[in-house]
Short mmCIF file of C-alpha atoms in Angstrom, two decimals:
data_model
loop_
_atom_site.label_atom_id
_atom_site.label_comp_id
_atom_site.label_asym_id
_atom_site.label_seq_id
_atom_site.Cartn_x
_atom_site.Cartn_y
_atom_site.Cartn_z
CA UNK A 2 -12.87 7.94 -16.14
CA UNK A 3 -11.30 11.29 -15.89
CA UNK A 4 -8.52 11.59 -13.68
CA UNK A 5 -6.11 14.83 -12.21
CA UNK A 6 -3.53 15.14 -10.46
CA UNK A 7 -4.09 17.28 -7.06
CA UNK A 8 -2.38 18.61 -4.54
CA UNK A 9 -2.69 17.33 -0.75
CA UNK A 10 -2.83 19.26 2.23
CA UNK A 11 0.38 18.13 3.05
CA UNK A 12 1.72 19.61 0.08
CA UNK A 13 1.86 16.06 -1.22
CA UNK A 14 0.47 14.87 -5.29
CA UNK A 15 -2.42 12.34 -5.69
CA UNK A 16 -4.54 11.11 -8.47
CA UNK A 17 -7.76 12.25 -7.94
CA UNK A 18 -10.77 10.51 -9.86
CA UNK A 19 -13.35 12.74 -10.55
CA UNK A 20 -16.19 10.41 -11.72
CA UNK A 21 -15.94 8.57 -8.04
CA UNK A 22 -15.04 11.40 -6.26
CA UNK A 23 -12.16 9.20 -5.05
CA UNK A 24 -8.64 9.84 -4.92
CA UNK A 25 -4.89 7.29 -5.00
CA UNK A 26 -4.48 8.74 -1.19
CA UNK A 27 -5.45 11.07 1.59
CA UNK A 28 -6.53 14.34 0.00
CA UNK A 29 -5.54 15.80 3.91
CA UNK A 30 -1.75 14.15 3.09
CA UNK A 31 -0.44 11.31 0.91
CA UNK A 32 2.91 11.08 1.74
CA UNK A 33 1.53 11.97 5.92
CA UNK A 34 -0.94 8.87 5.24
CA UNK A 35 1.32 6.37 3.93
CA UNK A 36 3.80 7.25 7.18
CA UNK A 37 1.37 6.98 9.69
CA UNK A 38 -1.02 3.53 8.57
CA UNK A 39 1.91 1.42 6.74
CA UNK A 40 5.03 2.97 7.86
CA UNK A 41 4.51 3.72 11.85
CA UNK A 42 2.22 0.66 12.50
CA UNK A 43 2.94 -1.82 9.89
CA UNK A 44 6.50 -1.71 8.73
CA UNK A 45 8.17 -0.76 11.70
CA UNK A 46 7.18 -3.40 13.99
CA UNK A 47 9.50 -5.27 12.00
CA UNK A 48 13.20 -3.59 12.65
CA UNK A 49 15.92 -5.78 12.31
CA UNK A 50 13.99 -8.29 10.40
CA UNK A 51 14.67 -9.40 6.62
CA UNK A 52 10.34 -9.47 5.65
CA UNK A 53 7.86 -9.81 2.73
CA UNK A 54 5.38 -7.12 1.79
CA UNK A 55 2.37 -7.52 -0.55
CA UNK A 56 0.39 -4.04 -1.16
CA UNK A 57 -2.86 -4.36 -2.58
CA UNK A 58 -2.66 -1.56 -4.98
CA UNK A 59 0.65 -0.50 -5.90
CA UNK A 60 -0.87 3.34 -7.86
CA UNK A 61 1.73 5.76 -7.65
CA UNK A 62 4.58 3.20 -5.83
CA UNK A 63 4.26 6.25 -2.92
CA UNK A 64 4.40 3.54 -0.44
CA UNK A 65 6.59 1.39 -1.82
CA UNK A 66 9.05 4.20 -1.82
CA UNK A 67 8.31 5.27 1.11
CA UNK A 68 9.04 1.79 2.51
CA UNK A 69 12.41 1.72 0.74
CA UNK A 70 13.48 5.09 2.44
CA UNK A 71 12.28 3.79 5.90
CA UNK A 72 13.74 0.40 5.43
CA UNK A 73 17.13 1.60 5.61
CA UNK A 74 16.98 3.61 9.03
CA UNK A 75 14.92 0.20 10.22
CA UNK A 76 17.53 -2.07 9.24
CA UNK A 77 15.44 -4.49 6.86
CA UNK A 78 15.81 -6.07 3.90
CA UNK A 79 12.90 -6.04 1.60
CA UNK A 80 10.94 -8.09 -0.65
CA UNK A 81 8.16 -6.59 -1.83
CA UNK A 82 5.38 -7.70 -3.81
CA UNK A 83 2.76 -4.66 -5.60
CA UNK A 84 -0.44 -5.84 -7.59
CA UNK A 85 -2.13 -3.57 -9.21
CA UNK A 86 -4.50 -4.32 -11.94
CA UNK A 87 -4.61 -0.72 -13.83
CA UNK A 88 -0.92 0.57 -13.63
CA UNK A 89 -0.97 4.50 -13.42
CA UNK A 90 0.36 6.44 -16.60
CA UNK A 91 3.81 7.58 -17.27
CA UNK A 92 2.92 10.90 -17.57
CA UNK A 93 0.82 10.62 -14.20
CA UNK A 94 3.67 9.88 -12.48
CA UNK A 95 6.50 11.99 -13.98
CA UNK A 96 3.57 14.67 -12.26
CA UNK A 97 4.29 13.37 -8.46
CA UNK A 98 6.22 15.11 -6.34
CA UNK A 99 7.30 12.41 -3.95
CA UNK A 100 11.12 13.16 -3.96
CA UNK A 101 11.12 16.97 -3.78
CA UNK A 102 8.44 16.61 -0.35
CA UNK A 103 10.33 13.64 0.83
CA UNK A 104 13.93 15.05 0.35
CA UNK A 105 14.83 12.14 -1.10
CA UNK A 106 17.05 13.48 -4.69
CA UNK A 107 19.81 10.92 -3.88
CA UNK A 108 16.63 8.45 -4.52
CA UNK A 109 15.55 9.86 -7.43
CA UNK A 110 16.73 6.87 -9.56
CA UNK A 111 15.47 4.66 -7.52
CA UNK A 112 11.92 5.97 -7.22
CA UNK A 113 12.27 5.60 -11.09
CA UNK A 114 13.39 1.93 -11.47
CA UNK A 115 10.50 1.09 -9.52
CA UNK A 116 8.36 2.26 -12.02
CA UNK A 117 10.56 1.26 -15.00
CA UNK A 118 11.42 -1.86 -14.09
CA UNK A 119 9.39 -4.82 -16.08
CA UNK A 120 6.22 -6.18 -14.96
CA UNK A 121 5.45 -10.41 -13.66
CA UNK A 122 9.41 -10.40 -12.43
CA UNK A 123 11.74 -9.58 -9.24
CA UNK A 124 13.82 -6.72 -9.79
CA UNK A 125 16.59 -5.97 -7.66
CA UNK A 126 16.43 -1.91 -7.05
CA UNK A 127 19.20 -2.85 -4.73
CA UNK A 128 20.98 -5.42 -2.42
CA UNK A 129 18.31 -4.70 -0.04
CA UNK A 130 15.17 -4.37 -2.13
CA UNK A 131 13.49 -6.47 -4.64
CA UNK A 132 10.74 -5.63 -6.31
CA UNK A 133 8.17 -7.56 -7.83
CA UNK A 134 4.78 -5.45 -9.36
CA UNK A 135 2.07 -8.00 -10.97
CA UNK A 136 -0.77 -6.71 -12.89
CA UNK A 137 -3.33 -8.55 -11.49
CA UNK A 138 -6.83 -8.41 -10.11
CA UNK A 139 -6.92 -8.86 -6.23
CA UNK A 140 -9.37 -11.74 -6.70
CA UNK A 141 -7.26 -13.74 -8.57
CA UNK A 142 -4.40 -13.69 -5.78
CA UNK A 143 -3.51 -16.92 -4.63
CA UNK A 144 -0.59 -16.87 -3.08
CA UNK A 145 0.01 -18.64 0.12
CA UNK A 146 2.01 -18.20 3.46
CA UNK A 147 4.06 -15.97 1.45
CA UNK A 148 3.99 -12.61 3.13
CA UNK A 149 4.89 -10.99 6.84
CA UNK A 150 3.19 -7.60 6.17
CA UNK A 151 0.19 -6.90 3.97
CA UNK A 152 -0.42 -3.06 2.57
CA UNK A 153 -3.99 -3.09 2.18
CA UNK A 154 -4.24 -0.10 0.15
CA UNK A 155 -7.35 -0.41 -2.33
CA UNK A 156 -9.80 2.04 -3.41
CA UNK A 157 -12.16 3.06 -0.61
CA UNK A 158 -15.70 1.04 0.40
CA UNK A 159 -18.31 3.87 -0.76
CA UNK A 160 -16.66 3.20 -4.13
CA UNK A 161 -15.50 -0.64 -4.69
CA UNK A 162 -16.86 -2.08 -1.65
CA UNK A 163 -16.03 -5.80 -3.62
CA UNK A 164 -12.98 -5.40 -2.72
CA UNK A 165 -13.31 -5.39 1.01
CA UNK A 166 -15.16 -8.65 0.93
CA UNK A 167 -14.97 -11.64 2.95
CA UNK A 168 -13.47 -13.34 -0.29
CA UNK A 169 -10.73 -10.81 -0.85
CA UNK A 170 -10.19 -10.92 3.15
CA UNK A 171 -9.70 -15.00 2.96
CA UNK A 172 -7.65 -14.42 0.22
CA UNK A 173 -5.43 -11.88 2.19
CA UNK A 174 -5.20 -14.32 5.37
CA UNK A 175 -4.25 -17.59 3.29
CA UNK A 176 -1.16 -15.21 1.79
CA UNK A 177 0.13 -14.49 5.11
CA UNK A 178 3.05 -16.03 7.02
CA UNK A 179 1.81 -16.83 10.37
CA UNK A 180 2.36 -13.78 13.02
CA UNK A 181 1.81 -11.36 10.60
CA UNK A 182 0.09 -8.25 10.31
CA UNK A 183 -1.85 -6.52 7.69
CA UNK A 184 -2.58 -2.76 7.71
CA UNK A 185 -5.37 -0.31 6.45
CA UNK A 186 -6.75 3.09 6.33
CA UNK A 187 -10.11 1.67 7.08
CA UNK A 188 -12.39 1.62 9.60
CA UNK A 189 -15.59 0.67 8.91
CA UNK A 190 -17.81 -1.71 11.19
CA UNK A 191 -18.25 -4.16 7.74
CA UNK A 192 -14.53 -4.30 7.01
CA UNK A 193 -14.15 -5.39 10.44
CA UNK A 194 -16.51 -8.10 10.22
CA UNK A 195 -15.04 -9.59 7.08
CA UNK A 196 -11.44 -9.59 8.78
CA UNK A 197 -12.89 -10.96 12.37
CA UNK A 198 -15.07 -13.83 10.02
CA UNK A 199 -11.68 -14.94 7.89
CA UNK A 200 -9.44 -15.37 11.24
CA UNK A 201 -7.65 -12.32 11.84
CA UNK A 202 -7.51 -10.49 15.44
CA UNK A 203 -8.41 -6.67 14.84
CA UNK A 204 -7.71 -3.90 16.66
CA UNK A 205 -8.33 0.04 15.77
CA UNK A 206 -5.63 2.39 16.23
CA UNK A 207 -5.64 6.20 15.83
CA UNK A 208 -5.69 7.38 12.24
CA UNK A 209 -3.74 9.47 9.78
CA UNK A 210 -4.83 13.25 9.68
CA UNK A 211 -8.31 13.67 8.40
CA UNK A 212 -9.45 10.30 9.56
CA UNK A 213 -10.20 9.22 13.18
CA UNK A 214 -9.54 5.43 13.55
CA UNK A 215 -8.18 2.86 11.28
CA UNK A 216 -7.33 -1.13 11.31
CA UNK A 217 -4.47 -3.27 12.27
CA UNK A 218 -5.39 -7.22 11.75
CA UNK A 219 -2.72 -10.32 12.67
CA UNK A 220 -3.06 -13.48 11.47
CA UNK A 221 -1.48 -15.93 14.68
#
């Protein structure tokens, strides 16, 4: 499928994919999307707290490095799980522009050992961060009370709604520590269903620019 790289309305880079229409993040503001759904009501209702993350759809690693910055103002340490099943180019990402817009040029090596780093292992980007990114299909997850914050990140419903099935949803609660929370950009009635059917409390929040509402689920 052809792909581009585009600019957000946040000034922000995404990978847009032109056959679906579809694009990695917000086309009204990556870097303002990832603050607002995983950063503001995921991540930091866990300050203080050593936790373990699992996004569903690792792409660019904008979250993950995003979560890294935020972690050390919040006082975590990190362990931090991304699957991703098609890992985004080299060349895609050399084409981001997540450390000029963030500020973050001290990070710069950072944001690149994430991506350099091998595959199926935990790497430690440092004393307070490990990373582990597994190429993997989001069916075939079957991990279990692993995680205290889920990063439910995958490609919208209009395009792969398989992925925001009942299935994937039981699969999401069953990797979950209890008392913990999974976040998304979406709000649709049928996502909500799926999530309400597997166990999870939901609740809609306000969402990032460009999008009215989106979901916060706990698993008690």
């Amino acid at each position: 499928m052809k792909r581009e790289i585009i600019r957000t309305l946040d000034g922000s880079t995404t990978i847009h994919i032109k056959d679906w229409n579809e694009s990695y993040h917000s086309k009204h503001g990556a870097i303002q999307e990832a603050q607002h759904v995983f950063i503001k009501n995921g991540l930091a209702l866990f300050e203080n707290k050593n936790i373990s993350i699992l996004e569903i759809g690792f792409g660019t690693g904008l979250n993950a490095f995003i979560t890294y910055l935020e972690s050390k103002k919040l006082g975590q340490k990190i362990a931090y799980t991304g699957v991703e099943a098609y890992p985004v180019a080299p060349e895609e990402l050399t084409a981001m522009n997540y450390i000029e817009e963030l500020r973050a040029l001290n990070y710069q090596s950072f944001f690149d050992a994430m991506h350099t780093t091998p595959w199926e292992q935990e790497n430690s980007i440092d004393n307070d961060f490990v990373l582990k990114k597994r190429q993997q299909f989001f069916q075939d997850i079957d991990d279990v009370a692993q995680y205290d914050l889920v990063y439910f990140d995958a490609f919208g419903y209009r395009v792969q709604p398989e992925l925001w099935s009942t299935a994937i949803f039981e699969k999401m609660y069953r990797a979950m520590k209890k008392d913990s929370v999974l976040v998304t950009y979406a709000a649709r009635g049928v996502v909500k269903r799926s999530m309400l059917e597997v166990g999870f409390e939901v609740e809609k929040l306000a969402g990032p620019p460009g999008k009215r509402e989106m979901f916060r689920a706990r698993k008690h």
